[in-house]
Amino acid sequence: MAEIKCVDLCKTYRQGDTEIHALDHVSLDIEPGSFICLSGPSGSGKTTLLNMIGGLDALDSGEISIDGKRVDLLGKGELADLRLHRIGFVFQAYNLIPVLSARENVEFVMQVQGISATERKRKSMEILKEVGLEGMEDRRPSQLSGGQQQRVAVARAIVSQPTLVLADEPTANLDSVTAEHLMELFRELNEVHRVTFLLSTHDERVMRYAKRLIKMQDGKVVSDENIINN
Amino acid sequence: MTGGKLLSLAAMSRLSWRNLWRNHRRTLIMLLAVSVGVWAMIFMTALMRGMVDQMIADGIDALPGIVQIHDPNFRDDPSIDNSMPPPGPALRAALDSPPVRAWTRRIKLPAMISSERDSRGVILLGVDPAHEIALGFDLESIVAGRFLEGPDDSGLVVGKKLLERLETDLGKRVVVMSQDPENNIADRGFRIVGVFKGKLSAQEESLVYAAIDTTQTMLGMGEQLSEIAISGDDYRNAEPVYRQVKAAAGAGLEVLPWTELDTYLGLMLGVMDGFVLVWIIVIFLALSFGLVNTLMMAVFERVREIGLMQALGMKPAAILYQVLLESLMLLALGLVLGNLLALASILPVRDGIDLSVVAEGFEMMGASSTLYPALKLTDLVMANTVVIVLGVLTSLLPAWRASQYRPVEAIAKT
């Protein structure tokens, strides 16, 4: 579980002479065990917000804290520690390490965490089976389809049981059956293990799983509603 | 939150190894460059060292003796006027004790040798044959006849080339003339009893060997000598012999080690180690551009992946080690191949490379026409150390750059 507080976040990018306000005074409170979807058009600031919370980019101003710890004040090494032990990332473009097999990609984070080889193998085989990649453990990313690669990326993000999963368009390249299966997996992790999920998406199928839907536009939160469904 | 760990060495090595072979062609080319560079360092160093060793050995062998004693004026004016007395009891005691291995007395004066057809200026060497052999005279250099048999032998041993110049032959008589202490001409007829082949052609033309007692009698110089030559166990370290003899010789005699007697050869020995290091570094500098370029390319090609690793929790230091490990693997492979290549090219020619085609040029530098590569362990260690240490230092730049990417920017790279 992770409790996240975002206070007055601002981030401006410069493209030539133009300033783009990727985040424009965004404030959010995220309860532990939340399942939140960020929606909005491209360029609305969803990915920037995920990157800021995950400590991948630096704020211009504002404060972010996870479980009371100020993320925006951490150094590179501490941020790496935070991501390693607390946060699972799922990127839109899979982002697997091409020279490692599916299982080695899944094991990568656990390897950095220092988990034993036996435990790593057990967990990675288990999670790959869960995401429907049994028998493909030794394939390199280039030998997997887009959907299969995304499932490896998801398996990598959740295998070490992070308290927070940040997923940027996790179903963008998946067929509907795989997307549905993935969302069920996310929901189970959220409900059983109380993992906090923060997803950016355009996908209506993903939004159906959200307990809270935050809409963004031009770097601002334009609506924030709790959803009672499922 | 526990502290983030670096990847285990095994995991890092696996990743580095696979990254290295992502671009087979580039890695193979770089590997070839490192191997050939290392081969060039070792092989050429062995040749250079072999050549210098040979030059020094030949130089010393020409008239053996790593330390010599003369009258103080003899080197400026090597005439009979600048002879020295035989060694006194103190000097003799020093000459008969270790680290002196052997010593001999010599007469060494300018002379004229005449056959029935021609005359030549030469250096007349009056030697004690047994002591000269103990000092290092190579009996195998006698290609016809024999060497002198005692201090009162009446024969003469000449070089093969001199024999040709004089248009005479073994067994024939020649006349040797020089000046006696009274500045009168002293001469004597000698029968040529032996012909020697010198390692340097200049020796063959300029040296003639006669027995010391015979020479002293001919010149009427009593027990006087031109020089005393002394040998030790290692020509590279003449200092202990020099110190002992110098202390016993007293102020009236000049005692010098071979490095000062032949300053050119002494300088060669002195600068050789430094020259080898400079040579190795120069080759490495040429290599280092390729190495940096290869690693930079390897890093630029996977900026996105490096960003991903950081996003997943890999610390900048671990990224730095990762790239350095790749470099280290490349260098280690190159070193293994380069060393094997060097050994494979040195071992077959360890009995000498015949350079008779260019022998005259070599002889001008004081080297003989056969070159013996001298592979020294210290040179091997130096070449390998330079490549590893400077290679890793050179790799720091691309490695550091890789570790400094901001994850969000790196991941966004296409």
XYZ file of C-alpha atoms in Angstrom:
644
model
C 0.000 0.000 0.000
C 1.219 3.463 -0.722
C -0.208 6.807 0.279
C 0.700 9.555 -2.172
C 0.343 13.286 -1.716
C 0.916 15.677 -4.579
C 0.847 19.374 -3.766
C 0.795 22.095 -6.402
C 2.933 20.248 -8.941
C 4.291 22.314 -11.807
C 6.399 21.206 -14.729
C 7.070 23.201 -17.847
C 8.877 21.937 -20.920
C 10.293 24.186 -23.562
C 9.966 23.359 -27.245
C 11.796 26.029 -29.181
C 10.222 29.293 -28.109
C 7.085 27.618 -26.819
C 6.545 26.726 -23.183
C 4.414 23.684 -22.557
C 2.850 23.420 -19.122
C 2.882 19.668 -18.679
C 1.728 20.021 -15.079
C -0.009 23.182 -14.006
C -0.549 23.343 -10.250
C -1.737 19.766 -9.863
C -2.661 18.607 -6.371
C -3.793 15.072 -5.558
C -4.198 12.817 -2.563
C -4.063 9.124 -3.295
C -5.194 6.725 -0.602
C -3.363 3.455 -0.010
C -4.861 0.650 -2.071
C -6.389 2.975 -4.639
C -7.023 1.945 -8.229
C -6.883 5.165 -10.197
C -7.094 5.870 -13.887
C -5.725 9.062 -15.353
C -7.435 9.892 -18.593
C -7.255 12.751 -20.984
C -6.022 13.592 -24.449
C -2.414 13.254 -25.497
C -0.316 16.020 -23.983
C -2.672 16.483 -21.058
C 0.088 15.644 -18.544
C -0.773 12.049 -17.579
C 2.642 10.572 -18.357
C 4.421 13.556 -16.800
C 2.468 13.071 -13.587
C 3.376 9.360 -13.492
C 7.032 10.179 -14.151
C 7.068 12.760 -11.369
C 5.516 10.411 -8.836
C 7.969 7.688 -9.867
C 10.906 10.057 -9.467
C 11.924 9.720 -13.114
C 11.838 13.458 -13.693
C 12.310 16.565 -11.581
C 9.558 19.022 -10.687
C 9.815 22.734 -11.302
C 7.864 23.299 -8.118
C 5.530 21.492 -5.763
C 5.868 18.554 -3.414
C 5.348 14.835 -3.803
C 5.428 12.462 -0.879
C 4.970 8.721 -0.772
C 4.089 7.382 2.672
C 5.217 10.696 4.136
C 8.607 10.697 2.408
C 9.328 13.652 0.117
C 10.167 12.184 -3.276
C 11.083 15.553 -4.768
C 13.874 15.984 -2.235
C 15.561 12.632 -2.848
C 18.894 12.249 -4.637
C 19.508 9.973 -7.631
C 20.565 7.012 -5.529
C 17.661 7.335 -3.096
C 15.213 7.635 -5.971
C 16.690 4.471 -7.474
C 16.147 2.748 -4.116
C 12.562 3.994 -3.957
C 11.798 2.691 -7.433
C 13.561 -0.575 -6.764
C 11.691 -1.439 -3.597
C 8.367 0.354 -3.791
C 7.340 1.068 -7.358
C 6.586 -1.108 -10.353
C 6.608 0.571 -13.752
C 4.728 -0.495 -16.855
C 5.623 1.597 -19.857
C 3.613 2.010 -23.003
C 6.453 0.817 -25.212
C 7.247 -2.376 -23.250
C 10.818 -1.351 -22.626
C 12.379 -4.728 -22.139
C 16.124 -5.353 -22.133
C 16.713 -6.939 -25.533
C 19.692 -9.105 -24.584
C 17.812 -10.794 -21.747
C 15.210 -13.534 -22.075
C 11.628 -13.057 -20.847
C 12.469 -14.732 -17.544
C 15.707 -12.766 -17.134
C 13.810 -9.525 -17.796
C 11.311 -10.445 -15.105
C 14.125 -11.400 -12.749
C 16.081 -8.197 -13.380
C 14.542 -6.122 -10.578
C 14.777 -9.031 -8.140
C 18.411 -9.449 -9.105
C 19.108 -5.828 -8.281
C 17.208 -6.350 -5.024
C 19.554 -9.195 -4.189
C 16.956 -11.974 -4.069
C 18.396 -15.489 -4.321
C 18.517 -17.235 -7.685
C 16.138 -20.006 -6.580
C 13.559 -17.570 -5.292
C 13.896 -15.435 -8.395
C 13.357 -18.368 -10.664
C 10.341 -19.609 -8.707
C 8.688 -16.204 -8.674
C 9.439 -15.376 -12.295
C 8.152 -18.728 -13.580
C 5.038 -18.297 -11.478
C 4.305 -14.765 -12.687
C 5.039 -15.592 -16.328
C 2.558 -18.447 -16.062
C 0.067 -16.043 -14.553
C 0.387 -13.615 -17.477
C 0.030 -16.466 -19.948
C 3.632 -16.807 -21.070
C 4.328 -20.304 -19.831
C 6.773 -22.002 -22.206
C 8.109 -18.702 -23.517
C 10.404 -17.989 -20.600
C 13.605 -18.344 -22.576
C 12.584 -16.245 -25.535
C 14.248 -12.923 -26.127
C 11.982 -9.861 -26.612
C 12.596 -9.946 -30.369
C 11.024 -13.408 -30.428
C 7.821 -12.222 -28.718
C 4.829 -10.343 -30.107
C 3.959 -6.845 -28.873
C 1.292 -8.198 -26.542
C 3.622 -10.830 -25.168
C 6.314 -8.242 -24.548
C 3.852 -6.061 -22.675
C 2.914 -9.014 -20.515
C 6.568 -9.584 -19.718
C 6.829 -5.899 -18.772
C 3.787 -6.237 -16.518
C 5.180 -9.399 -14.964
C 8.437 -7.541 -14.286
C 6.549 -4.636 -12.702
C 4.553 -6.743 -10.277
C 6.783 -9.733 -9.570
C 8.572 -8.135 -6.640
C 5.250 -7.039 -5.137
C 5.669 -3.276 -5.141
C 3.276 -1.169 -3.093
C 2.665 1.124 -6.042
C 2.316 0.317 -9.733
C 2.579 3.165 -12.213
C 1.378 2.078 -15.631
C 1.473 4.272 -18.704
C -1.062 3.059 -21.262
C -0.531 -0.566 -20.227
C -3.071 -1.971 -22.684
C -2.244 0.239 -25.639
C -0.693 -2.571 -27.615
C -2.748 -5.474 -26.342
C -5.687 -7.291 -27.897
C -8.893 -7.154 -25.946
C -8.605 -10.626 -24.409
C -5.067 -10.006 -23.177
C -6.015 -6.533 -21.983
C -8.950 -7.949 -20.050
C -6.746 -10.640 -18.542
C -4.147 -8.057 -17.536
C -6.717 -5.806 -15.903
C -8.109 -8.749 -13.949
C -4.602 -9.419 -12.711
C -4.204 -5.779 -11.676
C -7.539 -5.865 -9.890
C -6.598 -9.006 -8.009
C -3.295 -7.485 -6.901
C -5.139 -4.358 -5.847
C -7.851 -6.139 -3.934
C -5.896 -9.027 -2.451
C -2.494 -7.408 -1.883
C -3.750 -3.812 -1.591
C -1.238 -2.650 -4.238
C -1.937 0.939 -5.245
C -2.427 1.345 -9.009
C -2.107 4.572 -10.929
C -2.739 4.070 -14.627
C -2.845 6.484 -17.498
C -5.105 5.368 -20.312
C -7.343 6.236 -23.195
C -8.829 2.771 -23.049
C -12.469 2.530 -21.931
C -11.891 -1.108 -20.930
C -9.251 -0.009 -18.440
C -11.366 2.812 -17.093
C -14.082 0.295 -16.243
C -11.752 -1.169 -13.604
C -10.988 2.196 -12.001
C -12.270 3.038 -8.538
C -11.341 6.640 -9.162
C -11.118 8.424 -12.474
C -9.051 11.575 -12.830
C -9.359 13.521 -16.053
C -6.568 15.819 -17.107
C -6.291 18.475 -19.737
C -3.486 20.948 -20.489
C -1.589 19.878 -17.392
C -4.524 20.393 -15.045
C -6.892 18.064 -13.265
C -10.288 18.878 -14.737
C -12.316 16.233 -12.961
C -11.718 13.767 -10.162
C -14.481 11.309 -9.318
C -14.825 8.157 -7.307
C -16.560 5.406 -9.200
C -18.738 2.810 -7.628
C -18.897 -0.110 -10.009
C -17.893 -3.736 -10.500
C 13.407 0.900 2.755
C 16.603 -1.136 2.460
C 19.545 0.160 0.496
C 19.535 -0.633 -3.194
C 22.146 -3.203 -4.203
C 24.259 -3.461 -7.270
C 23.657 -6.364 -9.568
C 25.742 -9.371 -8.658
C 28.992 -9.677 -10.573
C 27.686 -12.780 -12.321
C 24.534 -11.001 -13.481
C 26.500 -7.934 -14.542
C 29.003 -10.094 -16.394
C 26.224 -11.920 -18.232
C 24.611 -8.647 -19.235
C 27.945 -7.133 -20.276
C 28.921 -10.191 -22.284
C 25.635 -10.182 -24.187
C 25.812 -6.436 -24.755
C 29.300 -6.880 -26.122
C 28.094 -9.292 -28.774
C 25.032 -7.307 -29.808
C 27.044 -5.842 -32.606
C 29.313 -8.713 -33.572
C 31.089 -6.878 -36.332
C 31.965 -3.830 -34.273
C 33.157 -5.924 -31.347
C 35.235 -8.174 -33.596
C 36.874 -5.204 -35.274
C 37.709 -3.660 -31.917
C 38.914 -7.001 -30.641
C 41.167 -7.313 -33.658
C 42.502 -3.803 -33.063
C 43.267 -4.513 -29.393
C 44.832 -7.892 -30.214
C 47.034 -6.515 -32.978
C 47.964 -3.558 -30.770
C 48.960 -5.849 -27.900
C 50.817 -8.122 -30.316
C 52.687 -5.106 -31.697
C 53.547 -3.952 -28.177
C 54.961 -7.307 -27.130
C 56.497 -8.496 -30.387
C 58.168 -5.234 -31.310
C 59.370 -4.745 -27.735
C 60.913 -8.229 -27.832
C 62.647 -7.387 -31.117
C 63.900 -4.037 -29.856
C 65.082 -5.507 -26.597
C 66.673 -8.392 -28.450
C 68.489 -5.982 -30.720
C 69.765 -3.840 -27.851
C 70.767 -6.903 -25.807
C 72.620 -8.230 -28.814
C 74.331 -4.898 -29.436
C 75.458 -4.742 -25.823
C 76.489 -8.386 -25.721
C 78.400 -8.057 -28.985
C 79.948 -4.829 -27.804
C 81.135 -6.455 -24.598
C 82.101 -9.672 -26.362
C 84.286 -7.737 -28.780
C 86.794 -7.386 -25.966
C 85.266 -9.045 -22.934
C 85.256 -7.230 -19.626
C 82.486 -5.412 -17.820
C 85.051 -3.366 -15.900
C 88.445 -2.295 -17.189
C 91.517 -0.698 -15.635
C 93.820 1.617 -17.543
C 96.385 4.273 -17.036
C 94.376 7.531 -16.669
C 95.682 8.814 -20.028
C 95.306 5.603 -22.000
C 91.784 6.186 -23.288
C 92.771 9.574 -24.740
C 96.059 8.325 -26.120
C 96.215 4.525 -26.353
C 99.980 4.377 -26.860
C 102.743 2.466 -25.128
C 103.611 5.652 -23.192
C 100.382 5.302 -21.278
C 100.896 1.766 -20.084
C 100.249 0.692 -16.512
C 102.181 -1.530 -14.116
C 101.016 -5.069 -13.326
C 98.533 -5.270 -10.436
C 99.955 -4.950 -6.943
C 99.028 -7.265 -4.053
C 95.917 -5.282 -3.003
C 94.508 -5.060 -6.509
C 95.353 -8.704 -7.198
C 93.491 -9.722 -4.028
C 90.442 -7.784 -5.189
C 90.680 -9.312 -8.664
C 90.844 -12.817 -7.222
C 87.711 -12.400 -5.043
C 83.986 -12.538 -5.889
C 82.032 -10.869 -7.385
C 84.928 -10.837 -9.895
C 84.443 -13.960 -11.987
C 87.604 -13.716 -14.127
C 90.217 -11.169 -15.140
C 93.039 -10.857 -17.601
C 95.970 -8.655 -18.558
C 96.179 -7.159 -22.038
C 98.471 -5.207 -24.252
C 96.397 -3.127 -26.624
C 98.317 -0.883 -28.962
C 98.129 0.458 -32.484
C 100.336 -1.452 -34.906
C 101.020 -2.056 -38.561
C 100.743 -5.516 -40.059
C 102.355 -6.359 -43.365
C 102.110 -9.362 -45.593
C 104.122 -9.854 -48.731
C 101.336 -8.065 -50.619
C 99.754 -5.445 -48.371
C 99.955 -3.529 -45.106
C 97.150 -2.479 -42.742
C 96.829 -0.531 -39.540
C 95.488 -2.746 -36.726
C 95.101 -2.997 -32.972
C 97.644 -5.422 -31.596
C 96.222 -7.344 -28.678
C 98.660 -9.116 -26.438
C 96.597 -11.582 -24.436
C 96.991 -14.409 -21.982
C 94.955 -17.058 -23.867
C 93.756 -19.085 -20.867
C 92.562 -15.997 -19.008
C 91.051 -14.496 -22.140
C 89.010 -17.662 -22.679
C 87.942 -17.631 -19.019
C 86.827 -14.063 -19.502
C 84.615 -14.926 -22.460
C 86.615 -15.231 -25.649
C 84.530 -17.423 -27.942
C 86.693 -20.288 -29.243
C 83.993 -21.055 -31.786
C 84.892 -17.810 -33.485
C 88.133 -19.493 -34.646
C 87.175 -20.651 -38.124
C 90.596 -21.880 -39.219
C 93.736 -22.982 -37.367
C 93.813 -22.524 -33.622
C 93.744 -19.911 -30.893
C 96.906 -18.989 -28.991
C 98.050 -21.717 -26.623
C 100.009 -19.887 -23.943
C 101.397 -16.501 -22.896
C 104.575 -17.171 -24.847
C 102.969 -18.555 -28.017
C 104.787 -17.174 -31.060
C 101.787 -17.333 -33.378
C 99.308 -14.688 -34.457
C 95.511 -14.930 -34.800
C 93.915 -12.588 -37.330
C 90.396 -11.842 -38.558
C 89.063 -13.478 -41.704
C 88.538 -10.166 -43.452
C 92.012 -8.920 -42.574
C 93.409 -12.136 -44.008
C 91.605 -11.358 -47.256
C 92.770 -7.744 -47.251
C 96.385 -8.790 -46.709
C 95.983 -11.401 -49.417
C 97.745 -13.902 -47.215
C 96.729 -17.192 -45.631
C 96.881 -19.417 -42.595
C 100.417 -20.636 -41.913
C 102.073 -17.732 -43.710
C 104.281 -15.193 -41.993
C 103.494 -11.555 -41.491
C 105.371 -8.712 -39.806
C 103.882 -6.648 -36.997
C 105.352 -3.252 -36.183
C 104.692 -0.830 -33.379
C 106.546 1.672 -31.213
C 108.571 0.671 -28.160
C 108.865 2.811 -24.999
C 111.847 4.611 -26.492
C 109.803 5.637 -29.527
C 111.751 3.274 -31.735
C 110.115 0.891 -34.156
C 109.762 -2.555 -32.715
C 108.842 -5.342 -35.078
C 108.567 -9.084 -35.139
C 107.659 -11.782 -37.621
C 104.644 -13.901 -36.694
C 103.195 -16.984 -38.341
C 99.428 -16.851 -38.718
C 98.217 -19.783 -36.630
C 94.495 -18.983 -36.467
C 91.728 -17.080 -38.193
C 88.715 -15.777 -36.339
C 85.301 -14.664 -37.530
C 84.046 -11.642 -35.604
C 80.416 -10.872 -34.839
C 81.095 -7.425 -36.249
C 83.042 -7.151 -39.494
C 85.020 -4.195 -38.087
C 86.583 -6.535 -35.505
C 87.736 -8.909 -38.222
C 89.625 -6.161 -39.960
C 91.147 -4.373 -37.003
C 92.120 -6.870 -34.288
C 95.105 -9.206 -34.232
C 95.819 -11.454 -31.251
C 99.339 -12.263 -30.066
C 100.504 -13.881 -26.811
C 101.122 -11.337 -24.048
C 104.656 -12.368 -23.098
C 105.685 -12.459 -26.746
C 104.206 -8.996 -27.261
C 105.855 -7.533 -24.155
C 109.194 -8.921 -25.268
C 108.780 -7.621 -28.774
C 107.956 -4.123 -27.492
C 110.503 -4.195 -24.673
C 107.945 -3.021 -22.160
C 108.743 -5.459 -19.385
C 105.701 -6.325 -17.264
C 103.828 -3.173 -18.283
C 100.219 -3.565 -19.476
C 97.674 -1.579 -21.466
C 94.649 -2.748 -19.569
C 93.176 -5.213 -17.146
C 89.749 -6.541 -18.119
C 87.419 -7.992 -15.516
C 84.171 -9.914 -15.792
C 81.322 -10.468 -13.325
C 78.151 -12.526 -13.312
C 75.780 -10.032 -14.957
C 76.803 -7.356 -17.393
C 73.633 -5.440 -16.540
C 74.923 -4.979 -13.021
C 78.609 -4.111 -13.193
C 78.425 -1.919 -10.099
C 79.533 -4.438 -7.392
C 82.579 -5.486 -9.438
C 83.370 -1.867 -10.236
C 83.159 -0.777 -6.571
C 85.428 -3.585 -5.375
C 88.088 -3.051 -8.030
C 87.945 0.718 -7.828
C 88.554 0.612 -4.085
C 91.618 -1.616 -4.539
C 93.096 0.089 -7.617
C 93.939 3.369 -5.931
C 94.062 6.844 -7.405
C 96.789 6.218 -9.975
C 94.624 4.045 -12.204
C 91.397 4.667 -14.040
C 88.705 2.052 -13.340
C 85.555 2.221 -15.456
C 82.492 0.021 -15.973
C 81.539 -0.849 -19.555
C 78.627 1.626 -19.472
C 81.198 4.423 -19.284
C 83.758 2.776 -21.530
C 81.107 2.578 -24.250
C 78.689 5.369 -23.402
C 76.523 4.661 -26.457
C 75.812 1.109 -25.339
C 75.442 2.223 -21.725
C 72.890 4.815 -22.747
C 70.993 2.231 -24.806
C 70.673 -0.009 -21.774
C 69.676 2.900 -19.554
C 66.909 4.231 -21.774
C 65.554 0.880 -22.971
C 63.012 0.387 -20.154
C 61.715 3.932 -20.535
C 61.617 3.532 -24.291
C 59.589 0.327 -24.013
C 57.028 2.067 -21.798
C 56.770 5.024 -24.193
C 56.398 2.635 -27.128
C 53.607 0.723 -25.364
C 51.799 3.920 -24.434
C 52.057 5.299 -27.979
C 50.440 2.153 -29.381
C 47.803 2.285 -26.673
C 46.976 5.913 -27.474
C 46.243 4.906 -31.057
C 44.072 2.095 -29.732
C 42.280 4.215 -27.179
C 40.492 6.314 -29.811
C 38.914 3.182 -31.227
C 38.064 1.935 -27.768
C 36.354 5.151 -26.699
C 34.502 5.343 -30.001
C 33.283 1.757 -29.687
C 32.075 2.234 -26.141
C 30.478 5.586 -26.934
C 28.597 3.996 -29.816
C 27.578 1.103 -27.604
C 26.277 3.541 -25.005
C 24.493 5.833 -27.473
C 22.798 2.851 -29.052
C 21.116 1.896 -25.846
C 20.413 5.143 -24.093
C 16.788 4.095 -23.777
C 17.747 0.820 -22.171
C 20.046 2.559 -19.718
C 17.162 4.859 -18.804
C 14.973 1.813 -18.306
C 17.494 0.193 -15.975
C 17.578 3.380 -13.938
C 13.789 3.509 -13.900
C 13.756 -0.030 -12.577
C 16.014 0.934 -9.697
C 19.560 0.449 -10.968
C 21.779 3.108 -9.469
C 24.038 5.344 -11.594
C 27.097 3.667 -10.060
C 25.850 0.278 -11.235
C 25.383 1.625 -14.769
C 28.943 2.939 -14.652
C 30.285 -0.448 -13.510
C 28.224 -2.147 -16.196
C 29.851 -0.166 -19.015
C 33.307 -0.503 -17.442
C 32.812 -4.247 -17.214
C 32.026 -4.386 -20.916
C 35.214 -2.496 -21.631
C 37.173 -4.748 -19.294
C 35.845 -7.844 -21.049
C 36.771 -6.460 -24.446
C 40.245 -5.545 -23.233
C 40.769 -8.875 -21.482
C 39.776 -10.788 -24.611
C 42.036 -8.586 -26.716
C 44.895 -9.129 -24.281
C 44.514 -12.904 -24.321
C 44.478 -12.966 -28.123
C 47.273 -10.400 -28.393
C 49.498 -12.295 -25.950
C 48.877 -15.597 -27.720
C 49.580 -13.970 -31.054
C 52.807 -12.464 -29.720
C 53.969 -15.773 -28.236
C 53.041 -17.566 -31.448
C 55.147 -15.159 -33.473
C 58.109 -14.955 -31.067
C 58.574 -18.637 -30.214
C 59.230 -19.817 -33.791
C 62.003 -17.210 -34.202
C 63.550 -17.537 -30.742
C 66.662 -19.076 -32.334
C 67.245 -15.881 -34.231
C 66.008 -13.974 -37.255
C 68.508 -13.844 -40.093
C 68.881 -10.235 -41.144
C 71.891 -10.781 -43.375
C 70.119 -8.951 -46.215
C 70.321 -5.731 -44.211
C 73.304 -6.783 -42.098
C 75.500 -3.861 -43.092
C 72.973 -1.359 -41.833
C 72.695 -3.259 -38.580
C 76.429 -3.462 -38.190
C 76.658 0.289 -38.504
C 74.600 0.417 -35.312
C 76.835 -2.178 -33.702
C 74.362 -5.029 -34.015
C 75.037 -8.410 -35.558
C 73.140 -9.820 -38.513
C 71.106 -12.297 -36.443
C 68.402 -10.815 -34.265
C 67.267 -12.781 -31.217
C 63.884 -11.555 -29.877
C 64.141 -11.101 -26.109
C 60.773 -11.652 -24.464
C 60.940 -10.391 -20.912
C 58.263 -11.105 -18.337
C 58.421 -7.500 -17.170
C 57.649 -6.295 -20.710
C 54.672 -8.655 -20.913
C 53.408 -7.459 -17.543
C 53.979 -3.828 -18.520
C 52.067 -4.152 -21.808
C 49.147 -5.948 -20.158
C 49.026 -3.526 -17.241
C 49.120 -0.467 -19.477
C 46.281 -1.809 -21.633
C 44.087 -2.726 -18.668
C 44.742 0.360 -16.540
C 44.658 2.953 -19.330
C 41.830 1.055 -21.054
C 39.626 1.233 -17.988
C 40.550 4.878 -17.454
C 39.690 5.622 -21.090
C 36.359 3.855 -20.669
C 35.437 6.040 -17.735
C 34.181 8.798 -20.019
C 31.521 6.775 -21.863
C 30.670 4.923 -18.649
C 30.233 8.138 -16.716
C 28.094 9.629 -19.471
C 25.876 6.555 -19.420
C 25.416 6.838 -15.674
C 24.406 10.484 -15.871
C 21.372 10.152 -18.137
C 18.090 11.290 -16.663
C 15.767 8.276 -16.798
C 12.817 10.142 -18.279
C 14.895 11.610 -21.098
C 16.739 8.386 -21.773
C 13.526 6.347 -21.986
C 12.040 8.887 -24.388
C 14.972 8.458 -26.817
C 14.202 6.508 -29.938
